[in-house]
Coordinates of C-alpha atoms and ligand atoms in Angstrom, one line a residue:
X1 CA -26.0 -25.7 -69.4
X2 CA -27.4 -28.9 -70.1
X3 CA -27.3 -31.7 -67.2
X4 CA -24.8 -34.8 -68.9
X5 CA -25.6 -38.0 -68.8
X6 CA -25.0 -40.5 -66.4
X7 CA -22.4 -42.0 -68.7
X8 CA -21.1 -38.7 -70.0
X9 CA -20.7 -37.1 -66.5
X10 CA -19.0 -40.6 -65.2
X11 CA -16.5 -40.2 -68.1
X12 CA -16.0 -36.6 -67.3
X13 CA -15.1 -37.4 -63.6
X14 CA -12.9 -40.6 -64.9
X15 CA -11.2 -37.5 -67.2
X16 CA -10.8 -35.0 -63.9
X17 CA -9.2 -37.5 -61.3
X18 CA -7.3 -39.6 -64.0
X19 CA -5.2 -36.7 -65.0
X20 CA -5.3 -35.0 -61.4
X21 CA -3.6 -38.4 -60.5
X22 CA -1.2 -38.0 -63.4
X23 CA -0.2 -34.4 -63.6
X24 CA 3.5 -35.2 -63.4
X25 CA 3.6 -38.2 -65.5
X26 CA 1.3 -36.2 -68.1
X27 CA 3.6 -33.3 -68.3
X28 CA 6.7 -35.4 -68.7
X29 CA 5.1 -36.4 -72.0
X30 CA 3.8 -32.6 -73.0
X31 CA 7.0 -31.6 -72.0
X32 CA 9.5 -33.7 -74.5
X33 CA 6.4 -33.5 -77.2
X34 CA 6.6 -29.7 -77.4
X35 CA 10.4 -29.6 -76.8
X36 CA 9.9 -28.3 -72.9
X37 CA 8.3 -24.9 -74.9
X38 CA 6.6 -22.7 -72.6
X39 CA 3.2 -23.5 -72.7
X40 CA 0.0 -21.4 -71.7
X41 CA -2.2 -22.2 -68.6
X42 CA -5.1 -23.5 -70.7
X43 CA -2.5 -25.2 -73.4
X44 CA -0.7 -27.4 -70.8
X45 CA -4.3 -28.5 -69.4
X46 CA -5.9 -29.4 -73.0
X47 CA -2.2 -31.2 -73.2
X48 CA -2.6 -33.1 -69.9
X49 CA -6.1 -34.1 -70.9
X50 CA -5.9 -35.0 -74.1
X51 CA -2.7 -37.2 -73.4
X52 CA -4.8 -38.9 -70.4
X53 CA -7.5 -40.0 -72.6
X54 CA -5.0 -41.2 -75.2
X55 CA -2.8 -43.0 -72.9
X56 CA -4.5 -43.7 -69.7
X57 CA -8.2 -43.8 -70.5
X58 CA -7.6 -45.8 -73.6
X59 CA -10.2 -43.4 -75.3
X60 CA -9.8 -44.2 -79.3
X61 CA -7.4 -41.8 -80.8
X62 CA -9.2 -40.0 -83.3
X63 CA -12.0 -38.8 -80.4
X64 CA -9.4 -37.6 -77.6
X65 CA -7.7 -35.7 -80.5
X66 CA -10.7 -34.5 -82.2
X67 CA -12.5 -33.5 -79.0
X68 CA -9.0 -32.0 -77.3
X69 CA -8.6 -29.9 -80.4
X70 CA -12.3 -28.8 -81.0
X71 CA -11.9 -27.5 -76.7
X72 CA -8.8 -25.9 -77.8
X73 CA -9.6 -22.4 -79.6
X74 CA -6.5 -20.5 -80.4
X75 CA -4.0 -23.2 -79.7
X76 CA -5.7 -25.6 -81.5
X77 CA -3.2 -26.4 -84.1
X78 CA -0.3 -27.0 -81.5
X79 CA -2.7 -29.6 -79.8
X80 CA -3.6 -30.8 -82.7
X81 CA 0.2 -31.7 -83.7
X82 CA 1.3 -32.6 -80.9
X83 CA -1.4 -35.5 -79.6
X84 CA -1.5 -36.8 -83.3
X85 CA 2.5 -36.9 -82.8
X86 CA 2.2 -38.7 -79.3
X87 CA -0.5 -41.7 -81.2
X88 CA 3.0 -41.7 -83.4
X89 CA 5.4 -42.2 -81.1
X90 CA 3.1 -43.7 -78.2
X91 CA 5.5 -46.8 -77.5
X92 CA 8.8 -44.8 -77.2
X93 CA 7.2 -42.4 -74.8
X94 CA 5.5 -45.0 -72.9
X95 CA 9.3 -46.9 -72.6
X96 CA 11.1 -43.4 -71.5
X97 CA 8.4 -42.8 -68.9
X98 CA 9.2 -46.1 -67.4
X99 CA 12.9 -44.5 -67.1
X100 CA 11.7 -42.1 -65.0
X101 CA 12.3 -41.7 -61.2
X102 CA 9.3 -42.8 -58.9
X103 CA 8.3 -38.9 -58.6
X104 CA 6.9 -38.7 -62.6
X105 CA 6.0 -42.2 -63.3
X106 CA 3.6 -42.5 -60.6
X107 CA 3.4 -38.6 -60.2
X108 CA 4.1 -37.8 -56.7
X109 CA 5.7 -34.7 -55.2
X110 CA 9.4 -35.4 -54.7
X111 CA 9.8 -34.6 -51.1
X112 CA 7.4 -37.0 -50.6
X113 CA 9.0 -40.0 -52.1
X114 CA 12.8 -39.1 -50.9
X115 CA 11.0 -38.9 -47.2
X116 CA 9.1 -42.5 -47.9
X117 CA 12.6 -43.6 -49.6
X118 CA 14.2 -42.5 -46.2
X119 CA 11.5 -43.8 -43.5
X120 CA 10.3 -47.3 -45.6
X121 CA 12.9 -48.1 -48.1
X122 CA 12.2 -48.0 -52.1
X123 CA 10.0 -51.1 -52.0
X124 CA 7.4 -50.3 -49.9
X125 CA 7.2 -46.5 -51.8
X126 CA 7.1 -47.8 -55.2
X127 CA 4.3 -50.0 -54.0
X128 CA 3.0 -46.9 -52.0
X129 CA 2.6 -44.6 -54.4
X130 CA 1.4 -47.8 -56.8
X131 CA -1.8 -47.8 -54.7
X132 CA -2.0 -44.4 -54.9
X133 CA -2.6 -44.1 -58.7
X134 CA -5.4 -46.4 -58.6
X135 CA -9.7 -45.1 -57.6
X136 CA -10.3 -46.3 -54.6
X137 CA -13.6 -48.6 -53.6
X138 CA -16.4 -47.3 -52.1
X139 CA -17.4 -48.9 -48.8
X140 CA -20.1 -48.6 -46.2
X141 CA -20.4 -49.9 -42.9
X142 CA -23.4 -51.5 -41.9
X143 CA -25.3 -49.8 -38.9
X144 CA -25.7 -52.0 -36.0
X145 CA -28.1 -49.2 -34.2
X146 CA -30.7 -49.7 -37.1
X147 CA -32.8 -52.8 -36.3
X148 CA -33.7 -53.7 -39.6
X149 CA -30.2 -52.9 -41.4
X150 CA -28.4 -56.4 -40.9
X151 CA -31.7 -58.0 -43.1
X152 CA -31.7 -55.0 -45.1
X153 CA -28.5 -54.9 -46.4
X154 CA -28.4 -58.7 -46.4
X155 CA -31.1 -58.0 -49.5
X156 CA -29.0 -55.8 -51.9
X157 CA -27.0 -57.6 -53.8
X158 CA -25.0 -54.9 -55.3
X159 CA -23.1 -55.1 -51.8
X160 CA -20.3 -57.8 -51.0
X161 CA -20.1 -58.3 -48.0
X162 CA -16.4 -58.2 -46.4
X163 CA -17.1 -59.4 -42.5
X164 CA -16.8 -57.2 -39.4
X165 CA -19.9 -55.3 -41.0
X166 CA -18.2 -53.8 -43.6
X167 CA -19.8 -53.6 -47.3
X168 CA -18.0 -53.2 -50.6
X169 CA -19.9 -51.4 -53.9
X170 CA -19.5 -49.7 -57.5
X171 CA -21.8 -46.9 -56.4
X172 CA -22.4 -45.7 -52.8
X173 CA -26.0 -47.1 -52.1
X174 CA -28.0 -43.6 -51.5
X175 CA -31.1 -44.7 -50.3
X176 CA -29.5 -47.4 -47.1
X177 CA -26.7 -44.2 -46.5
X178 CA -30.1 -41.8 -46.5
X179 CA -32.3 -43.9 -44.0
X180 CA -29.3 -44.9 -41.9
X181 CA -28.7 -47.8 -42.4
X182 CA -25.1 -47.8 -43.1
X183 CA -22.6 -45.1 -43.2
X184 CA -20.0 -44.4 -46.0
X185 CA -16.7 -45.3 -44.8
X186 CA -13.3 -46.7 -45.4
X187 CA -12.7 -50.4 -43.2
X188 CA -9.5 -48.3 -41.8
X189 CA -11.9 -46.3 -40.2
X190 CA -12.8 -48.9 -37.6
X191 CA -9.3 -49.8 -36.1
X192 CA -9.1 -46.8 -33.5
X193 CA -12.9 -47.1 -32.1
X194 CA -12.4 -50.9 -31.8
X195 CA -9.0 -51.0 -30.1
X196 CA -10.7 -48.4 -27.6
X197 CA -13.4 -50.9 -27.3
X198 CA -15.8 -48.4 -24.9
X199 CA -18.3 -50.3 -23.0
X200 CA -22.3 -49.8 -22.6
X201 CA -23.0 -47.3 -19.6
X202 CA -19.7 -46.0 -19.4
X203 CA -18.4 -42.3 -20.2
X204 CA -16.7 -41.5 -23.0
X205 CA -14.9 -38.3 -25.0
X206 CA -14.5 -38.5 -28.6
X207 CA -13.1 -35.2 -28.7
X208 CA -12.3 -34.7 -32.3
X209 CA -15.8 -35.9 -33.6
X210 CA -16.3 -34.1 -36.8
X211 CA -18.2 -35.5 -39.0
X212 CA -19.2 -38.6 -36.8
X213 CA -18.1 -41.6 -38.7
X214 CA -16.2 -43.2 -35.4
X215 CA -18.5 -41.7 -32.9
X216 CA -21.4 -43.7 -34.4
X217 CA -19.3 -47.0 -34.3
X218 CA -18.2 -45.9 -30.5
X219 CA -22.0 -45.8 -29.6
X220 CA -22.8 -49.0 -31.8
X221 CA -20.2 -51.1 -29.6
X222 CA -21.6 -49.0 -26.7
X223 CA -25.0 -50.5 -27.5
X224 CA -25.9 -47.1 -27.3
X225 CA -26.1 -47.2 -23.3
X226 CA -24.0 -44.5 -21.4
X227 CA -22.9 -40.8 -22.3
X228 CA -20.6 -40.0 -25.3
X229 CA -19.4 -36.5 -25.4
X230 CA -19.0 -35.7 -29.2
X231 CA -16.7 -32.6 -29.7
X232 CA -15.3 -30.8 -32.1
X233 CA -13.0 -27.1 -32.5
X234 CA -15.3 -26.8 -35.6
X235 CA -18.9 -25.4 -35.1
X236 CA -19.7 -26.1 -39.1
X237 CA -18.2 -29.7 -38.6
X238 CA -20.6 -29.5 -36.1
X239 CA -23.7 -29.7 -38.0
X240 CA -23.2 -32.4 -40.2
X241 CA -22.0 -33.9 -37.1
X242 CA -25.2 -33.9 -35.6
X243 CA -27.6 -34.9 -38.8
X244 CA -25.1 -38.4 -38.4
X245 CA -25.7 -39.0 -35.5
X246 CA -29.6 -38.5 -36.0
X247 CA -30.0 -40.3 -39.1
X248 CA -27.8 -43.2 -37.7
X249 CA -30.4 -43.0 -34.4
X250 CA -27.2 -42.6 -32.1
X251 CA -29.3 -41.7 -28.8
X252 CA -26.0 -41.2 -25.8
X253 CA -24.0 -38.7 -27.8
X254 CA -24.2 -34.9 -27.0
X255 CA -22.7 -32.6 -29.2
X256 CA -20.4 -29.7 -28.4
X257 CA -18.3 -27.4 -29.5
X258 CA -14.8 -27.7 -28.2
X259 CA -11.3 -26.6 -29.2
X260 CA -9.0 -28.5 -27.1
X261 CA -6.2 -25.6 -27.7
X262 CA -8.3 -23.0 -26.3
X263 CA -8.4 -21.9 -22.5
X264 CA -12.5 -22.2 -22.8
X265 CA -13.9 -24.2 -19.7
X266 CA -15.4 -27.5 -21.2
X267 CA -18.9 -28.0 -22.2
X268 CA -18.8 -31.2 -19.3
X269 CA -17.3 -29.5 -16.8
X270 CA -15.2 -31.1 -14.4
X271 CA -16.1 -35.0 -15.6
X272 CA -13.5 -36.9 -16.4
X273 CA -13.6 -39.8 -18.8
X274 CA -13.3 -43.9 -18.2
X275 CA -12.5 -43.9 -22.5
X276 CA -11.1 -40.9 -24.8
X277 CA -11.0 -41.1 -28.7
X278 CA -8.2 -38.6 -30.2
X279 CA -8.7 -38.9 -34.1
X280 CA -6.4 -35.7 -34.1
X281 CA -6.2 -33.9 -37.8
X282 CA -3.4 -35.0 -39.9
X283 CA -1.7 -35.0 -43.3
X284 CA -4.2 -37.5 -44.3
X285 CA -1.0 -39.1 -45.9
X286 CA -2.8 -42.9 -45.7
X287 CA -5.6 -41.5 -47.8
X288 CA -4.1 -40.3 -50.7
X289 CA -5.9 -43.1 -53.3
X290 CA -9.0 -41.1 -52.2
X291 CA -7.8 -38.1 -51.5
X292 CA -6.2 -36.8 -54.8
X293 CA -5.7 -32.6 -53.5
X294 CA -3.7 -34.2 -50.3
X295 CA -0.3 -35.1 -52.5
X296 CA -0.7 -31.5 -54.2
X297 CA -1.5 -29.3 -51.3
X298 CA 1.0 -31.3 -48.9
X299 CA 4.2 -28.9 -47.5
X300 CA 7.4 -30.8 -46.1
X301 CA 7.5 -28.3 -43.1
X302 CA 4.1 -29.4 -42.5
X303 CA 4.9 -32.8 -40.8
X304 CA 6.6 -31.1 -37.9
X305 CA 3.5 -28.6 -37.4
X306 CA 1.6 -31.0 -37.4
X307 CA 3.0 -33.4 -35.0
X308 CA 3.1 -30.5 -32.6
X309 CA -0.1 -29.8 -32.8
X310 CA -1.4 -33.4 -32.2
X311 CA 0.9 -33.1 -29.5
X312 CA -0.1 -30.4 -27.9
X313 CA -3.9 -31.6 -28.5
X314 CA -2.9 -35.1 -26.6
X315 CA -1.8 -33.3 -23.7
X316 CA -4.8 -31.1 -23.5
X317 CA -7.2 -33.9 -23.2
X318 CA -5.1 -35.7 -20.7
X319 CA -6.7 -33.6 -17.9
X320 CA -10.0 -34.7 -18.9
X321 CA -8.8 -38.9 -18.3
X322 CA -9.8 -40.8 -15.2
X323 CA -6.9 -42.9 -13.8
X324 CA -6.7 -46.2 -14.9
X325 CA -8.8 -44.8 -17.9
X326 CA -7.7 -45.6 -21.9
X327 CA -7.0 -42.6 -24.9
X328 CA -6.7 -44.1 -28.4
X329 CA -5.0 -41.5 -30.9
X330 CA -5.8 -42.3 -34.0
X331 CA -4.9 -40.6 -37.4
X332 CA -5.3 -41.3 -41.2
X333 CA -1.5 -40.7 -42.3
X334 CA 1.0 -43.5 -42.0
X335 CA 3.9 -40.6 -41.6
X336 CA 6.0 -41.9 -38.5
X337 CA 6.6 -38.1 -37.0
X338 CA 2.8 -37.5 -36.7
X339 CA 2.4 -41.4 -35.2
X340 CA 4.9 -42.9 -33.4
X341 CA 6.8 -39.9 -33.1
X342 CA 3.8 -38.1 -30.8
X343 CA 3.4 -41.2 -28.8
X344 CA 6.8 -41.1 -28.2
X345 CA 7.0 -37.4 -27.0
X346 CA 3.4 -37.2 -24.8
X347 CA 5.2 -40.8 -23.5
X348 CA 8.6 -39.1 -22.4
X349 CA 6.5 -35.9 -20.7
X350 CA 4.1 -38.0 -18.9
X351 CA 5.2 -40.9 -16.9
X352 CA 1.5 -41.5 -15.6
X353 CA 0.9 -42.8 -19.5
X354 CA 1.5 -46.2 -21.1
X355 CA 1.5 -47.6 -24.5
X356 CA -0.4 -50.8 -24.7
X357 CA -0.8 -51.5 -28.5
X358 CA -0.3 -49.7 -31.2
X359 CA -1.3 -50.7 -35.2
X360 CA -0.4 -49.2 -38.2
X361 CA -2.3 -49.8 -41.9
X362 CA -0.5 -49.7 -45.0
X363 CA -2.5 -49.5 -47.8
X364 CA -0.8 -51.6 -50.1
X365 CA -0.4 -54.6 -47.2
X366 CA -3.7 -53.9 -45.6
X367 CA -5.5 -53.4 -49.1
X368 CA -7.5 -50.5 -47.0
X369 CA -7.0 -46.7 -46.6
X370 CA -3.6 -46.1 -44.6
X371 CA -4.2 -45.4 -40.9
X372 CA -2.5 -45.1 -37.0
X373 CA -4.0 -45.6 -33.6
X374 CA -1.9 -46.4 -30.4
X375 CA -3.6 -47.3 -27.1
X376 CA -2.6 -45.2 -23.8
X377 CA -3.4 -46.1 -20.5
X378 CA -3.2 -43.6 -17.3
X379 CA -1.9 -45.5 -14.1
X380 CA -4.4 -45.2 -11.2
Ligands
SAM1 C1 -9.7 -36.4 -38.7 S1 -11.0 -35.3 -38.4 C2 -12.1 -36.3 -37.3 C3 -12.9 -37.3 -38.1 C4 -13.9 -38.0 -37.2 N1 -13.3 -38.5 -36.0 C5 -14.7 -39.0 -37.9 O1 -14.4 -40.2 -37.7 O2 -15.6 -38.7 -38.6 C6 -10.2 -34.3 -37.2 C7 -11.2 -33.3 -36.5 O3 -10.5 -32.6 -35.5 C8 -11.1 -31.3 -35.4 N2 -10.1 -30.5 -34.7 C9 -9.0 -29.9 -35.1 N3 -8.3 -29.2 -34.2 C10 -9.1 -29.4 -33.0 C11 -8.9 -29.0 -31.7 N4 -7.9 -28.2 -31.3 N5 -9.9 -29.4 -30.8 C12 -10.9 -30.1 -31.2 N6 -11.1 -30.6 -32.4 C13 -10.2 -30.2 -33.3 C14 -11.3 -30.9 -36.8 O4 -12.3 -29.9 -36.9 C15 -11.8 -32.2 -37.5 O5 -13.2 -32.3 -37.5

């Protein structure tokens, strides 16, 4: 097949993630076109595509019908009829949608918005899901390792700079991500390594490293003097992992496989740690603007699995903390049960602990990817 063009294959992804965004709101509209008829796999899809063009893309009528219909084969004449019908009746459609409970107009699962209903009120959803439907920026932080990367990026215009070295852009600049001198990532991101605020020569676990985004930060504010053990349950995690770390010259970290839920002795030993990073796996529910799968793949039942396993992996790495050392656990969703709620639990089983901040990003306040990380201390 031949490659597309740049602006053919940007449409093309616009076309993918704008009607993955929109499934629900998308079928709403197939649905009262075709009179809720059963419609083939491939039908409903030509449907949902050809209504986002029409209605979200604002792609001129007659080439979202023409091009829907010419993709169409058999079922041609059905899409045919009804997207010429929806260009008909595109202002009474647009008017019902708006009807519609938060679920289809911004085309979220509904277990989802009755628990946001329940934990934040109907507000802070609607605004929620809101920031949800729209592409997220592209960011980079700027590497403080690299010597020349502060004058470097200083001379790329296509960057705007945001302070604390973050970087906003159209299009993620290849060439500075490929020699190192910044690393894709969301501003979010930096919260949990900075409020664990690790200092040069001292020792330090981020035991859920994967693919490295806040271990190179931790050895940036380490000045890159002392020991960071990166680990990770994941041995493919691993190697991408590693070529971070290279490529963003992070020179104290050594890199091993670890699953803090197995009985395996750890790769360092019997040391214990004066700082430990926890950026436990989650529901990702704070990333969902970038994440499109996460509201599609997303169970109910999988909040309370998931808050037991960060639990359990809390507790596991507890051992491993000097006293008087700090743990930040950090995650990426803004669900309560996998934030507060573990805090609250390791708290209640281990009196040695403390809370001594805690933060929690909402992406429509914070204008950033959603995010959680509390700050435990162990008495000495
Ligand atoms: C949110 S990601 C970490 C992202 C990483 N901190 C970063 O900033 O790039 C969570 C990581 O935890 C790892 N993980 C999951 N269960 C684990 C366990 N039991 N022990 C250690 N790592 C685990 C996953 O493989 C995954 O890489």
């Amino acid at each position: 097949m031949a490659a597309l063009s740049p602006p053919n294959a940007a449409f093309l992804h616009d076309i993918v993630l704008t009607t993955l965004r929109n499934v629900t709101l998308l079928d709403f509209w197939a649905d009262h076109l075709t009179g809720g008829k059963h419609l083939d796999h491939r039908t409903r899809w030509l449907l949902r595509i050809g209504l986002c063009q029409l209605f979200l893309l604002g792609v001129p009528s007659h080439a979202a019908v023409n091009e829907t219909v010419a993709a169409a084969g058999r079922s041609g004449a059905l899409v045919n009829a009804v997207l010429r019908r929806a260009g008909r009746e595109e202002a009474a459609l647009r008017s019902m949608s708006e009807e519609q409970p938060l679920s289809v107009r911004y085309s979220h699962p509904e277990f989802l918005v009755r628990r946001w209903i329940k934990i934040m009120g109907k507000a802070k959803t609607e605004a929620l899901c809101q920031w949800n439907q729209e592409p997220p920026s592209t960011y980079v932080r700027l590497n403080g390792l690299h010597e020349e990367a502060s004058t470097r990026l200083a001379q790329m215009p296509e960057l705007e700079d945001l302070g604390d070295g973050f970087y906003r852009c159209e299009a993620a600049p290849r060439e500075a991500l490929k020699q190192g001198l910044c690393y894709a990532q969301d501003p979010s991101t930096a919260h949990a390594p900075r409020m664990l605020a690790p200092k040069p020569g001292e020792m330090v676990l981020d035991a859920c490293a994967a693919p490295g985004g806040k271990t190179t930060l931790l050895a940036e504010l380490m000045c890159n003097e002392g020991r960071i053990y990166a680990c990770d349950a994941s041995s493919v995690r691993l190697a991408r992992l590693r070529d971070n770390l290279t490529r963003l010259k992070v020179r104290i970290a050594q890199v091993n496989a670890f699953d803090l839920l197995s009985d395996a002795t750890p790769p360092f030993g019997d040391l214990q740690f004066d700082r430990i990073l926890l950026d436990v796996p989650c529901s990702n529910s704070g990333v969902m603007r970038r994440r499109i799968d996460v509201r599609w793949r997303l169970q109910e039942a999988e909040f309370a699995s998931l808050a037991e396993t960060q639990k359990s992996i809390v507790e596991s790495a507890l051992r491993f903390l000097k006293p008087g050392g700090s743990l930040v656990y950090s995650t990426c969703s803004i669900d309560p049960e996998e934030n507060q709620g573990v805090v609250k639990a390791v708290l209640a089983s281990h009196p040695e602990m403390e809370m001594l901040e805690s933060r929690l990003v909402f992406p429509p306040k914070d204008e950033t990817d959603g995010a959680f990380a509390a700050r435990l201390v162990k008495h000495a």
